[in-house]
């Protein structure tokens, strides 16, 4: 479905991605794991059109997305839940959600309103706080708002950048059970995480990134069996 | 007492002109978090083009109004390109200084276009004085007040009821996140600037045609009054801009009546000074500041 082939992305002279390839298959949760500075966020930004890869190609269902602008990529069905949530702090919860649907055409107004009602059903806490401004929500509520906002674009692929960052363990559990539930409903997800334990529970396929390259890819079971990787990412003695 | 009430009525009328100017400042500040010092001078240059047409081509008031509006929008677009788009978003001081440089440039252009100091500006209104019991009001001032209130309502509806208004608010609130939503920030900012120029052109035309004259100092005057009115009301707040403008008008009118023209100008600065000490966020801004602080603490 989403196919990234051999992309090279640079920040000035620094090559952040050195020929990275990955596949995200329809209906699956694909997870990128790796240490800080491995290029996980850069990969997401390259796919979302926020950064332009220097070479390589990105396709979604056969349509070329390489070097397209961010708005046109949102329109083609890729939505991003950014790191640190980045909600609109001075806008109401409802307006935050409407902003997520900005790229949908005017003729879909009715469908957008239906999706808003659906989002409120999914997140009753957001419904309770729909008139409150985003900045007054708790961290977990803001993460739900960021996810709800991305879903308002009706994406084919939902990209999530470290959804567990800075949240209490209880809330992390809640977010991940929600990711699992979304996937059960058929949403394709590309997930970036540092929390390998949580990621393994929901992922169908894992990519390990180090210094801008994929160093391992396979199922969570494959990863459990690889002694070296198991030690590096999951720690000694855990199972 | 009758004098005082009459002063307040006059003040509201003058104040509505200030309020229109403050609306322009507050919109730019609210959306871009930057001050556009050359807002006043760009209105002045627009009015100069209008008055040039009036002197040389046609004395049709509607035409002059249209030319003034279009010229102000053009100058506004020029300012946007040079002071705001060309300079990085986080370089607040740089864009403020460059808007000051453009101010000087616009004044020079106006003086070259029409080298004498004072020019007539077509009166749009046929002045009639309306009597309400013991009180008087000039019809053009009532028109200006009503128009200002109507514009406030329209602007509010635009910002909170339309798709473009939503996009504008997202760019103002979190530019990075709005880019992730697929919103083209620089187009939206240009639109905001065009909107502000329309407001400025309208304000300039209404104020000048009530005064029936224009001088190169109008730019300085408009920037001062607009900035003071905006800061009184609260930076970035639309109703604040209106309240600040009206308050400034009322205080000035009373100061003029009881103390003369020098006291009137002093009173504006004194009022600003007191407000900055007592309520640094302005009449309405204070609430926003407090909410923001509460939000920051929670995160």
PDB file of C-alpha atoms in Angstrom, chain A residues 45 50 70-71 74 80 82 86-91 95 98-106 132-133 135-137 142 149, chain B residues 33 160 163-164 166-167 169-171 173-184 188 288 291-292 294-296 298-299:
ATOM      1  CA  UNK A  45       8.302  14.044   7.548  1.00  0.00           C
ATOM      2  CA  UNK A  50       7.193  18.319   5.121  1.00  0.00           C
ATOM      3  CA  UNK A  70       2.112  18.617   2.295  1.00  0.00           C
ATOM      4  CA  UNK A  71      -1.467  19.716   1.423  1.00  0.00           C
ATOM      5  CA  UNK A  74      -2.969  15.043   3.099  1.00  0.00           C
ATOM      6  CA  UNK A  80       0.039  12.736  10.728  1.00  0.00           C
ATOM      7  CA  UNK A  82       2.794  14.749  15.282  1.00  0.00           C
ATOM      8  CA  UNK A  86       0.874  19.893  18.541  1.00  0.00           C
ATOM      9  CA  UNK A  87      -2.787  20.624  19.041  1.00  0.00           C
ATOM     10  CA  UNK A  88      -4.102  24.172  18.618  1.00  0.00           C
ATOM     11  CA  UNK A  89      -3.916  25.412  22.222  1.00  0.00           C
ATOM     12  CA  UNK A  90      -6.164  28.461  21.903  1.00  0.00           C
ATOM     13  CA  UNK A  91      -8.878  26.903  19.774  1.00  0.00           C
ATOM     14  CA  UNK A  95     -12.427  23.684  16.049  1.00  0.00           C
ATOM     15  CA  UNK A  98     -12.610  20.719  12.140  1.00  0.00           C
ATOM     16  CA  UNK A  99      -9.081  21.895  11.345  1.00  0.00           C
ATOM     17  CA  UNK A 100      -8.131  18.249  10.763  1.00  0.00           C
ATOM     18  CA  UNK A 101     -10.757  18.056   8.031  1.00  0.00           C
ATOM     19  CA  UNK A 102      -9.561  21.258   6.328  1.00  0.00           C
ATOM     20  CA  UNK A 103      -8.308  19.471   3.219  1.00  0.00           C
ATOM     21  CA  UNK A 104     -11.605  17.710   2.535  1.00  0.00           C
ATOM     22  CA  UNK A 105     -13.695  19.374  -0.138  1.00  0.00           C
ATOM     23  CA  UNK A 106     -16.602  21.679   0.632  1.00  0.00           C
ATOM     24  CA  UNK A 132     -12.933  24.109  26.069  1.00  0.00           C
ATOM     25  CA  UNK A 133      -9.741  25.423  24.473  1.00  0.00           C
ATOM     26  CA  UNK A 135      -4.456  24.093  25.844  1.00  0.00           C
ATOM     27  CA  UNK A 136      -6.512  23.355  28.949  1.00  0.00           C
ATOM     28  CA  UNK A 137      -6.746  19.594  28.272  1.00  0.00           C
ATOM     29  CA  UNK A 142      -4.485  16.233  24.033  1.00  0.00           C
ATOM     30  CA  UNK A 149      -7.959  15.478  14.506  1.00  0.00           C
TER      31      UNK A 149
ATOM     32  CA  UNK B  33       2.360  38.009  16.404  1.00  0.00           C
ATOM     33  CA  UNK B 160     -15.494  31.855  13.580  1.00  0.00           C
ATOM     34  CA  UNK B 163     -13.486  27.606   6.625  1.00  0.00           C
ATOM     35  CA  UNK B 164     -10.930  30.294   5.752  1.00  0.00           C
ATOM     36  CA  UNK B 166     -10.715  28.546  10.768  1.00  0.00           C
ATOM     37  CA  UNK B 167      -7.541  28.206   8.692  1.00  0.00           C
ATOM     38  CA  UNK B 169      -6.925  30.886  13.373  1.00  0.00           C
ATOM     39  CA  UNK B 170      -4.898  27.665  13.061  1.00  0.00           C
ATOM     40  CA  UNK B 171      -2.012  29.552  11.416  1.00  0.00           C
ATOM     41  CA  UNK B 173      -2.354  29.455  16.964  1.00  0.00           C
ATOM     42  CA  UNK B 174       0.198  26.861  15.860  1.00  0.00           C
ATOM     43  CA  UNK B 175       1.755  27.406  12.420  1.00  0.00           C
ATOM     44  CA  UNK B 176       3.608  24.077  12.420  1.00  0.00           C
ATOM     45  CA  UNK B 177       0.510  22.047  13.238  1.00  0.00           C
ATOM     46  CA  UNK B 178      -1.518  23.933  10.645  1.00  0.00           C
ATOM     47  CA  UNK B 179       1.055  22.922   8.020  1.00  0.00           C
ATOM     48  CA  UNK B 180       0.564  19.282   9.095  1.00  0.00           C
ATOM     49  CA  UNK B 181      -3.171  19.701   8.486  1.00  0.00           C
ATOM     50  CA  UNK B 182      -2.315  20.629   4.896  1.00  0.00           C
ATOM     51  CA  UNK B 183      -3.042  24.333   5.334  1.00  0.00           C
ATOM     52  CA  UNK B 184      -0.910  26.601   3.167  1.00  0.00           C
ATOM     53  CA  UNK B 188      -3.477  32.370   4.428  1.00  0.00           C
ATOM     54  CA  UNK B 288      -6.616  35.777  27.535  1.00  0.00           C
ATOM     55  CA  UNK B 291      -6.222  31.638  30.525  1.00  0.00           C
ATOM     56  CA  UNK B 292      -2.917  31.112  28.792  1.00  0.00           C
ATOM     57  CA  UNK B 294      -3.507  28.521  33.502  1.00  0.00           C
ATOM     58  CA  UNK B 295      -2.991  26.366  30.412  1.00  0.00           C
ATOM     59  CA  UNK B 296       0.801  26.636  30.668  1.00  0.00           C
ATOM     60  CA  UNK B 298      -1.364  22.506  33.480  1.00  0.00           C
ATOM     61  CA  UNK B 299       1.045  21.281  30.773  1.00  0.00           C
TER      62      UNK B 299
END
